[in-house]
Short mmCIF file of C-alpha atoms in Angstrom, two decimals:
data_model
loop_
_atom_site.label_atom_id
_atom_site.label_comp_id
_atom_site.label_asym_id
_atom_site.label_seq_id
_atom_site.Cartn_x
_atom_site.Cartn_y
_atom_site.Cartn_z
CA UNK R 1 0.00 0.00 0.00
CA UNK R 2 1.33 3.45 -0.92
CA UNK R 3 2.41 5.85 1.81
CA UNK R 4 -0.20 8.47 0.82
CA UNK R 5 -2.95 5.87 1.08
CA UNK R 6 -1.77 4.84 4.55
CA UNK R 7 -1.74 8.43 5.76
CA UNK R 8 -5.18 9.02 4.24
CA UNK R 9 -6.48 6.11 6.31
CA UNK R 10 -5.99 8.36 9.38
CA UNK R 11 -8.53 10.87 8.04
CA UNK R 12 -11.38 9.53 10.27
CA UNK R 13 -9.33 10.48 13.34
CA UNK R 14 -9.05 14.01 11.97
CA UNK R 15 -12.81 14.04 11.37
CA UNK R 16 -13.37 13.06 14.99
CA UNK R 17 -11.00 15.73 16.31
CA UNK R 18 -12.46 18.50 14.17
CA UNK R 19 -16.04 17.68 15.17
CA UNK R 20 -15.43 16.96 18.85
CA UNK R 21 -12.71 19.49 19.73
CA UNK R 22 -13.95 22.06 17.22
CA UNK R 23 -17.45 22.07 18.68
CA UNK R 24 -16.04 22.30 22.19
CA UNK R 25 -13.84 25.28 21.34
CA UNK R 26 -16.69 27.02 19.53
CA UNK R 27 -19.21 26.73 22.39
CA UNK R 28 -16.64 27.28 25.14
CA UNK R 29 -14.76 30.30 23.77
CA UNK R 30 -16.36 31.66 20.59
CA UNK R 31 -20.09 31.36 21.28
CA UNK R 32 -20.45 30.43 24.99
CA UNK R 33 -23.88 29.70 26.45
CA UNK R 34 -24.90 30.47 30.04
CA UNK R 35 -24.75 27.35 32.18
CA UNK R 36 -23.39 25.24 29.32
CA UNK R 37 -19.97 23.60 29.33
CA UNK R 38 -18.75 23.95 25.76
CA UNK R 39 -16.79 20.72 25.62
CA UNK R 40 -19.89 18.73 26.60
CA UNK R 41 -22.17 20.05 23.86
CA UNK R 42 -20.99 17.48 21.33
CA UNK R 43 -21.47 13.89 22.45
CA UNK R 44 -18.35 11.79 22.03
CA UNK R 45 -20.62 9.03 20.69
CA UNK R 46 -21.89 11.26 17.88
CA UNK R 47 -18.35 12.35 17.03
CA UNK R 48 -17.23 8.72 16.80
CA UNK R 49 -20.23 7.86 14.64
CA UNK R 50 -19.19 10.61 12.20
CA UNK R 51 -15.61 9.33 12.19
CA UNK R 52 -16.78 5.75 11.61
CA UNK R 53 -18.93 6.95 8.71
CA UNK R 54 -15.87 8.60 7.18
CA UNK R 55 -13.91 5.37 7.57
CA UNK R 56 -16.68 3.35 5.90
CA UNK R 57 -16.61 5.71 2.91
CA UNK R 58 -12.90 5.09 2.37
CA UNK R 59 -11.21 2.26 0.42
CA UNK R 60 -13.65 1.54 -2.39
CA UNK R 61 -11.67 -1.56 -3.34
CA UNK R 62 -13.65 -3.58 -0.78
CA UNK R 63 -17.42 -3.81 -0.41
CA UNK R 64 -19.50 -2.30 2.37
CA UNK R 65 -20.35 -5.78 3.65
CA UNK R 66 -16.65 -6.59 3.91
CA UNK R 67 -16.04 -3.37 5.84
CA UNK R 68 -18.78 -4.32 8.27
CA UNK R 69 -17.17 -7.74 8.75
CA UNK R 70 -13.87 -6.01 9.55
CA UNK R 71 -15.65 -3.87 12.16
CA UNK R 72 -17.42 -6.91 13.61
CA UNK R 73 -14.19 -8.89 13.89
CA UNK R 74 -12.65 -6.11 15.98
CA UNK R 75 -15.75 -5.65 18.13
CA UNK R 76 -15.97 -9.40 18.76
CA UNK R 77 -12.47 -9.67 20.21
CA UNK R 78 -12.44 -11.63 23.49
CA UNK R 79 -10.73 -8.86 25.44
CA UNK R 80 -13.24 -6.25 24.27
CA UNK R 81 -16.20 -8.38 25.33
CA UNK R 82 -14.65 -9.17 28.72
CA UNK R 83 -13.93 -5.46 29.18
CA UNK R 84 -17.58 -4.58 28.49
CA UNK R 85 -18.83 -7.17 31.01
CA UNK R 86 -16.48 -5.73 33.64
CA UNK R 87 -17.72 -2.22 32.88
CA UNK R 88 -21.30 -3.36 33.52
CA UNK R 89 -20.41 -5.02 36.82
CA UNK R 90 -18.32 -2.03 37.90
CA UNK R 91 -21.27 0.27 37.18
CA UNK R 92 -23.64 -1.84 39.28
CA UNK R 93 -21.17 -1.90 42.18
CA UNK R 94 -20.54 1.85 42.00
CA UNK R 95 -24.27 2.61 41.99
CA UNK R 96 -25.04 0.48 45.05
CA UNK R 97 -21.93 1.61 46.95
CA UNK R 98 -22.87 5.27 46.53
CA UNK R 99 -26.58 4.83 47.27
CA UNK R 100 -25.95 2.75 50.39
CA UNK R 101 -23.61 5.40 51.83
CA UNK R 102 -20.53 3.17 51.78
CA UNK R 103 -18.49 5.67 49.77
CA UNK R 104 -19.39 8.69 51.93
CA UNK R 105 -18.82 6.80 55.18
CA UNK R 106 -15.39 5.64 54.02
CA UNK R 107 -14.37 9.23 53.21
CA UNK R 108 -15.75 10.53 56.53
CA UNK R 109 -13.94 7.81 58.48
CA UNK R 110 -10.60 8.71 56.95
CA UNK R 111 -11.16 12.47 57.31
CA UNK R 112 -12.03 12.10 60.98
CA UNK R 113 -8.56 10.76 61.81
CA UNK R 114 -6.58 13.43 59.91
CA UNK R 115 -4.71 15.93 62.15
CA UNK R 116 -5.71 19.55 61.54
CA UNK R 117 -2.17 20.56 60.59
CA UNK R 118 -2.08 17.94 57.82
CA UNK R 119 -5.50 18.57 56.35
CA UNK R 120 -4.42 19.22 52.75
CA UNK R 121 -2.05 16.24 52.79
CA UNK R 122 -4.89 14.21 54.29
CA UNK R 123 -7.21 15.17 51.44
CA UNK R 124 -4.61 13.89 48.96
CA UNK R 125 -3.97 10.62 50.79
CA UNK R 126 -7.66 9.92 51.42
CA UNK R 127 -8.44 10.60 47.74
CA UNK R 128 -5.71 8.09 46.85
CA UNK R 129 -7.33 5.40 48.99
CA UNK R 130 -10.93 6.15 48.01
CA UNK R 131 -10.24 6.27 44.26
CA UNK R 132 -8.13 3.13 44.42
CA UNK R 133 -11.03 1.37 46.13
CA UNK R 134 -13.80 2.88 44.00
CA UNK R 135 -11.91 2.70 40.71
CA UNK R 136 -13.10 6.13 39.61
CA UNK R 137 -11.50 9.55 39.89
CA UNK R 138 -14.72 11.40 39.02
CA UNK R 139 -16.64 9.45 41.67
CA UNK R 140 -13.98 10.23 44.27
CA UNK R 141 -14.03 13.95 43.48
CA UNK R 142 -17.83 13.96 43.65
CA UNK R 143 -17.88 12.13 47.00
CA UNK R 144 -15.08 14.16 48.60
CA UNK R 145 -15.64 17.49 46.87
CA UNK R 146 -18.19 18.85 49.32
CA UNK R 147 -16.01 17.71 52.23
CA UNK R 148 -12.95 19.45 50.75
CA UNK R 149 -15.03 22.59 50.21
CA UNK R 150 -16.31 22.68 53.81
CA UNK R 151 -12.81 22.05 55.19
CA UNK R 152 -11.33 24.81 53.04
CA UNK R 153 -14.00 27.34 54.00
CA UNK R 154 -14.06 26.57 57.73
CA UNK R 155 -10.26 26.58 58.05
CA UNK R 156 -9.55 29.42 55.64
CA UNK R 157 -7.40 27.19 53.38
CA UNK R 158 -6.76 27.86 49.70
CA UNK R 159 -9.56 26.39 47.60
CA UNK R 160 -7.38 25.73 44.53
CA UNK R 161 -4.77 24.03 46.75
CA UNK R 162 -7.33 21.76 48.43
CA UNK R 163 -8.96 20.78 45.15
CA UNK R 164 -5.61 20.35 43.42
CA UNK R 165 -4.71 17.83 46.14
CA UNK R 166 -8.11 16.15 45.71
CA UNK R 167 -7.77 15.82 41.93
CA UNK R 168 -4.18 14.56 42.23
CA UNK R 169 -5.08 11.89 44.77
CA UNK R 170 -8.08 10.84 42.71
CA UNK R 171 -5.90 10.35 39.62
CA UNK R 172 -3.33 8.35 41.62
CA UNK R 173 -5.89 5.84 42.84
CA UNK R 174 -7.76 5.66 39.54
CA UNK R 175 -4.50 4.89 37.75
CA UNK R 176 -3.60 2.05 40.12
CA UNK R 177 -7.04 0.63 40.93
CA UNK R 178 -7.75 -2.93 39.80
CA UNK R 179 -11.40 -2.09 39.10
CA UNK R 180 -10.83 1.20 37.26
CA UNK R 181 -12.12 1.27 33.68
CA UNK R 182 -8.72 2.58 32.55
CA UNK R 183 -6.91 -0.36 34.13
CA UNK R 184 -9.43 -2.77 32.64
CA UNK R 185 -9.08 -1.21 29.20
CA UNK R 186 -5.27 -1.07 29.29
CA UNK R 187 -4.73 -4.64 30.52
CA UNK R 188 -7.41 -6.32 28.43
CA UNK R 189 -6.32 -4.66 25.19
CA UNK R 190 -2.70 -5.66 25.82
CA UNK R 191 -3.48 -9.13 27.16
CA UNK R 192 -1.59 -8.83 30.45
CA UNK R 193 -2.41 -9.47 34.10
CA UNK R 194 -3.62 -6.58 36.23
CA UNK R 195 -1.13 -7.34 38.98
CA UNK R 196 1.78 -7.16 36.50
CA UNK R 197 0.57 -3.81 35.20
CA UNK R 198 0.09 -2.66 38.82
CA UNK R 199 3.76 -3.37 39.61
CA UNK R 200 4.88 -1.41 36.55
CA UNK R 201 2.59 1.49 37.48
CA UNK R 202 3.59 1.55 41.13
CA UNK R 203 7.30 1.92 40.37
CA UNK R 204 6.49 5.10 38.42
CA UNK R 205 3.52 6.51 40.35
CA UNK R 206 4.84 6.00 43.89
CA UNK R 207 7.80 8.41 43.56
CA UNK R 208 5.47 11.06 42.13
CA UNK R 209 3.04 10.54 45.02
CA UNK R 210 5.80 10.69 47.66
CA UNK R 211 7.20 13.94 46.24
CA UNK R 212 3.64 15.33 46.17
CA UNK R 213 3.29 14.40 49.84
CA UNK R 214 6.50 16.30 50.55
CA UNK R 215 5.22 19.41 48.78
CA UNK R 216 1.87 19.27 50.58
CA UNK R 217 3.70 18.71 53.87
CA UNK R 218 5.58 21.94 53.22
CA UNK R 219 2.31 23.80 52.65
CA UNK R 220 0.94 22.23 55.84
CA UNK R 221 3.79 23.32 58.09
CA UNK R 222 4.18 26.79 56.60
CA UNK R 223 0.43 27.49 56.81
CA UNK R 224 -1.96 27.52 59.71
CA UNK R 225 -3.56 24.48 61.28
CA UNK R 226 -7.05 23.71 60.01
CA UNK R 227 -10.12 23.00 62.09
CA UNK R 228 -11.19 19.77 60.45
CA UNK R 229 -14.39 19.34 62.43
CA UNK R 230 -16.29 16.16 63.20
CA UNK R 231 -17.65 13.86 60.49
CA UNK R 232 -20.17 11.18 61.29
CA UNK R 233 -19.68 7.74 59.79
CA UNK R 234 -20.73 4.14 60.16
CA UNK R 235 -17.66 1.91 60.47
CA UNK R 236 -19.48 -1.13 59.11
CA UNK R 237 -20.46 0.71 55.91
CA UNK R 238 -16.80 1.61 55.35
CA UNK R 239 -15.75 -2.05 55.27
CA UNK R 240 -16.63 -2.90 51.63
CA UNK R 241 -14.10 -0.50 50.12
CA UNK R 242 -11.30 -1.73 52.33
CA UNK R 243 -12.25 -5.32 51.53
CA UNK R 244 -12.16 -4.56 47.81
CA UNK R 245 -8.78 -2.86 48.13
CA UNK R 246 -7.29 -5.85 49.95
CA UNK R 247 -8.83 -8.37 47.56
CA UNK R 248 -7.62 -6.49 44.50
CA UNK R 249 -4.08 -6.19 45.86
CA UNK R 250 -4.15 -9.93 46.61
CA UNK R 251 -4.63 -10.55 42.89
CA UNK R 252 -8.15 -11.99 43.08
CA UNK R 253 -10.05 -12.06 39.78
CA UNK R 254 -11.71 -8.72 39.06
CA UNK R 255 -15.12 -10.35 38.52
CA UNK R 256 -14.93 -11.88 42.01
CA UNK R 257 -13.72 -8.60 43.50
CA UNK R 258 -16.54 -6.56 41.96
CA UNK R 259 -19.18 -9.22 42.55
CA UNK R 260 -18.13 -9.68 46.16
CA UNK R 261 -18.09 -5.91 46.68
CA UNK R 262 -21.58 -5.63 45.23
CA UNK R 263 -22.92 -8.36 47.53
CA UNK R 264 -21.14 -6.87 50.55
CA UNK R 265 -22.44 -3.33 49.93
CA UNK R 266 -25.96 -4.66 49.39
CA UNK R 267 -25.92 -6.78 52.55
CA UNK R 268 -24.45 -4.03 54.74
CA UNK R 269 -26.83 -1.46 53.30
CA UNK R 270 -29.82 -3.67 54.12
CA UNK R 271 -28.56 -4.52 57.60
CA UNK R 272 -27.80 -0.91 58.53
CA UNK R 273 -30.99 0.34 56.93
CA UNK R 274 -29.24 2.81 54.63
CA UNK R 275 -30.91 1.30 51.57
CA UNK R 276 -33.85 -0.97 50.80
CA UNK R 277 -34.46 -3.60 48.12
CA UNK R 278 -36.34 -1.15 45.93
CA UNK R 279 -33.47 1.36 45.89
CA UNK R 280 -30.86 -1.36 45.43
CA UNK R 281 -32.33 -2.25 42.06
CA UNK R 282 -32.69 1.42 41.12
CA UNK R 283 -29.09 2.23 42.07
CA UNK R 284 -27.78 -0.83 40.22
CA UNK R 285 -29.67 0.28 37.14
CA UNK R 286 -28.43 3.86 37.35
CA UNK R 287 -24.86 2.65 37.88
CA UNK R 288 -25.03 0.39 34.83
CA UNK R 289 -26.67 3.20 32.83
CA UNK R 290 -23.73 5.42 33.72
CA UNK R 291 -21.48 2.99 31.85
CA UNK R 292 -23.53 3.00 28.64
CA UNK R 293 -21.63 5.81 26.96
CA UNK R 294 -18.28 4.23 27.83
CA UNK R 295 -19.44 0.89 26.41
CA UNK R 296 -20.88 2.41 23.21
CA UNK R 297 -17.74 4.47 22.66
CA UNK R 298 -15.62 1.36 23.24
CA UNK R 299 -17.58 -0.50 20.55
CA UNK R 300 -17.45 2.39 18.06
CA UNK R 301 -13.76 3.08 18.73
CA UNK R 302 -12.90 -0.60 18.27
CA UNK R 303 -14.81 -0.75 14.96
CA UNK R 304 -13.12 2.46 13.80
CA UNK R 305 -9.68 1.21 14.81
CA UNK R 306 -10.22 -2.05 12.91
CA UNK R 307 -10.97 -0.18 9.69
CA UNK R 308 -8.09 2.26 10.11
CA UNK R 309 -5.70 -0.61 10.75
CA UNK R 310 -6.98 -2.55 7.71
CA UNK R 311 -6.52 0.54 5.53
CA UNK R 312 -2.92 1.00 6.67
CA UNK R 313 -3.35 3.92 9.07
CA UNK R 314 -1.50 2.26 11.91
CA UNK R 315 1.34 1.37 9.55
CA UNK R 316 1.71 5.09 8.82
CA UNK R 317 1.92 5.90 12.53
CA UNK R 318 4.48 3.17 13.16
CA UNK R 319 6.52 4.40 10.18
CA UNK R 320 6.51 7.88 11.76
CA UNK R 321 7.56 6.46 15.14
CA UNK R 322 10.36 4.42 13.52
CA UNK R 323 11.61 7.49 11.69
CA UNK R 324 11.86 9.76 14.73
CA UNK R 325 11.95 7.39 17.73
CA UNK R 326 14.60 4.68 17.86
CA UNK R 327 14.96 1.58 20.02
CA UNK R 328 12.78 0.38 22.87
CA UNK R 329 12.97 3.77 24.61
CA UNK R 330 11.84 5.48 21.43
CA UNK R 331 8.91 3.09 21.13
CA UNK R 332 7.88 3.79 24.71
CA UNK R 333 8.10 7.54 24.10
CA UNK R 334 5.92 7.06 21.04
CA UNK R 335 3.27 5.26 23.11
CA UNK R 336 3.37 8.05 25.71
CA UNK R 337 3.03 10.76 23.07
CA UNK R 338 0.16 9.10 21.18
CA UNK R 339 -1.71 8.25 24.41
CA UNK R 340 -1.47 11.81 25.73
CA UNK R 341 -2.49 13.38 22.43
CA UNK R 342 -5.48 11.06 22.18
CA UNK R 343 -6.59 11.94 25.71
CA UNK R 344 -6.18 15.66 25.07
CA UNK R 345 -8.33 15.17 21.99
CA UNK R 346 -11.08 13.07 23.59
CA UNK R 347 -10.98 14.37 27.19
CA UNK R 348 -11.66 10.80 28.30
CA UNK R 349 -8.80 8.56 29.40
CA UNK R 350 -10.71 5.30 28.93
CA UNK R 351 -11.68 6.22 25.38
CA UNK R 352 -8.12 7.37 24.69
CA UNK R 353 -6.75 4.00 25.82
CA UNK R 354 -9.22 2.03 23.71
CA UNK R 355 -8.39 4.09 20.61
CA UNK R 356 -4.63 4.03 21.25
CA UNK R 357 -4.46 0.33 22.16
CA UNK R 358 -4.21 -1.20 18.65
CA UNK R 359 -1.47 1.26 17.70
CA UNK R 360 0.36 0.64 20.97
CA UNK R 361 0.13 -3.12 20.40
CA UNK R 362 1.83 -2.81 17.03
CA UNK R 363 4.50 -0.50 18.49
CA UNK R 364 5.29 -2.85 21.39
CA UNK R 365 5.68 -5.78 19.03
CA UNK R 366 7.92 -3.75 16.73
CA UNK R 367 10.09 -2.48 19.59
CA UNK R 368 9.95 -5.55 21.86
CA UNK R 369 8.17 -3.86 24.77
CA UNK R 370 6.36 -6.05 27.31
CA UNK R 371 2.53 -6.00 27.38
CA UNK R 372 2.44 -4.88 31.01
CA UNK R 373 4.84 -2.02 30.30
CA UNK R 374 2.71 -0.93 27.36
CA UNK R 375 -0.49 -1.07 29.43
CA UNK R 376 1.19 0.91 32.19
CA UNK R 377 2.48 3.60 29.82
CA UNK R 378 -0.94 4.04 28.21
CA UNK R 379 -2.71 4.27 31.57
CA UNK R 380 -0.18 6.66 33.10
CA UNK R 381 0.04 8.90 30.02
CA UNK R 382 -3.71 9.30 29.72
CA UNK R 383 -3.90 9.83 33.50
CA UNK R 384 -1.40 12.70 33.22
CA UNK R 385 -3.28 14.37 30.38
CA UNK R 386 -6.71 13.81 31.90
CA UNK R 387 -5.55 15.20 35.23
CA UNK R 388 -4.40 18.54 33.84
CA UNK R 389 -6.66 19.46 30.90
CA UNK R 390 -9.04 22.21 32.14
CA UNK R 391 -11.94 20.83 30.08
CA UNK R 392 -11.66 17.27 31.43
CA UNK R 393 -14.44 15.87 33.61
CA UNK R 394 -12.21 15.70 36.71
CA UNK R 395 -11.27 19.38 36.78
CA UNK R 396 -14.72 20.50 35.67
CA UNK R 397 -16.38 18.57 38.52
CA UNK R 398 -13.85 19.90 41.03
CA UNK R 399 -14.22 23.47 39.78
CA UNK R 400 -18.02 23.20 39.84
CA UNK R 401 -18.07 22.07 43.47
CA UNK R 402 -15.47 24.65 44.52
CA UNK R 403 -17.17 27.46 42.60
CA UNK R 404 -13.92 28.49 40.90
CA UNK R 405 -12.42 28.17 37.42
CA UNK R 406 -10.64 24.93 36.50
CA UNK R 407 -7.73 27.11 35.37
CA UNK R 408 -7.27 28.26 38.98
CA UNK R 409 -6.72 24.67 40.11
CA UNK R 410 -4.09 23.87 37.47
CA UNK R 411 -1.05 25.41 39.28
CA UNK R 412 -1.71 23.10 42.23
CA UNK R 413 -1.91 19.84 40.27
CA UNK R 414 1.43 18.69 41.67
CA UNK R 415 0.85 14.97 41.26
CA UNK R 416 -0.04 14.87 37.52
CA UNK R 417 2.95 17.09 36.66
CA UNK R 418 5.31 14.98 38.75
CA UNK R 419 3.85 11.79 37.27
CA UNK R 420 4.76 13.05 33.80
CA UNK R 421 8.32 13.72 34.94
CA UNK R 422 8.54 10.28 36.56
CA UNK R 423 7.22 8.36 33.54
CA UNK R 424 9.66 10.18 31.23
CA UNK R 425 12.51 9.54 33.67
CA UNK R 426 11.56 5.85 33.90
CA UNK R 427 11.51 5.61 30.10
CA UNK R 428 14.86 7.31 29.54
CA UNK R 429 16.57 5.26 32.25
CA UNK R 430 15.04 1.91 31.24
CA UNK R 431 17.23 -0.79 29.75
CA UNK R 432 16.80 -1.54 26.07
CA UNK R 433 14.96 -4.85 25.66
CA UNK R 434 16.16 -7.33 23.07
CA UNK R 435 13.06 -9.43 22.66
CA UNK R 436 9.74 -10.16 24.26
CA UNK R 437 6.88 -12.50 23.61
CA UNK R 438 3.75 -10.81 22.28
#
């Protein structure tokens, strides 16, 4: 296939970017609407449908039926189907855990033991634990946001600093959680074990988290002590998240972890009276419904990627990487770059991983990079980008709760910035690998 044809195969990605990012820029900066977040006007599903349409119109040498078979073969991949089932179970668990009060009680329990002098550091560390247990950064920010706001206002602490710590801790836990949709997407698309990817991630994320703790400790000791206040909690309702955290770290199958967590939250909610049977079914349904867009986008992105790969688009990207990035380190830098650019474009780290995964797979095979390293690089890179873009869901939720601009929080996003430095340092100092099984 000619080089021009391979490059042209990437046109659907450009179509997606123009429609999705272009609409966001237009309604956010050129023609803003009161009470409307510009980057959420255009549905990512609609943008992917337009991109898929563009891909189907390309390559007239094969029939439409054949193109549909190519899409179906990608969508029917074992890892994609398993990933979708996990998304559904994770949604059901998240819905019941929130409705039964387990999430709020866990946050209140941890906040109640934080010394006043270390409040901001405590917000970061608690967000790390909660997001690692919940598997969602947005959920953690939503649960802890009002608590961070009340602490900041009552103690006279900097709002941007408190919410920067909250966002950073939420991204740390989301990146490492065994039940996070980003972890699921990264490991399943690369065919590696979650515990192997966790080890790779931890070696990079832990230094960034420790340095962040040092910075927040400095702010704590140079500022005034905060009056944290008293938060009520039910210790029993806090147990499910700790149980999930322990089970996940023990390497238990994610289906068992999520299923057990769902049963535990349901049982404890019924026993403590925080939820009834009627609301259990409603919360499970709403939790699963919350995953619909992620699932639909995963299906559309997989179909789109299959067509682009068939038409030679991924070959063009790999040719570019080979031209400017050399050796295993160069391949890893290429994965980091593509993952971050895709997240900046989609403002969704799970979607970015799903779209990037087929390209990253080809790069890792070409440059002999292990599957777990590839999964870790994709997850970390998209975590970095998602944690700092002012139009991403995490910063928008935090800014909405705090009543400030997302731009005001950006200077205090110590963890995402340090994570970028750490992943680049880990890549440049890594040994060149000779070979690896795919």
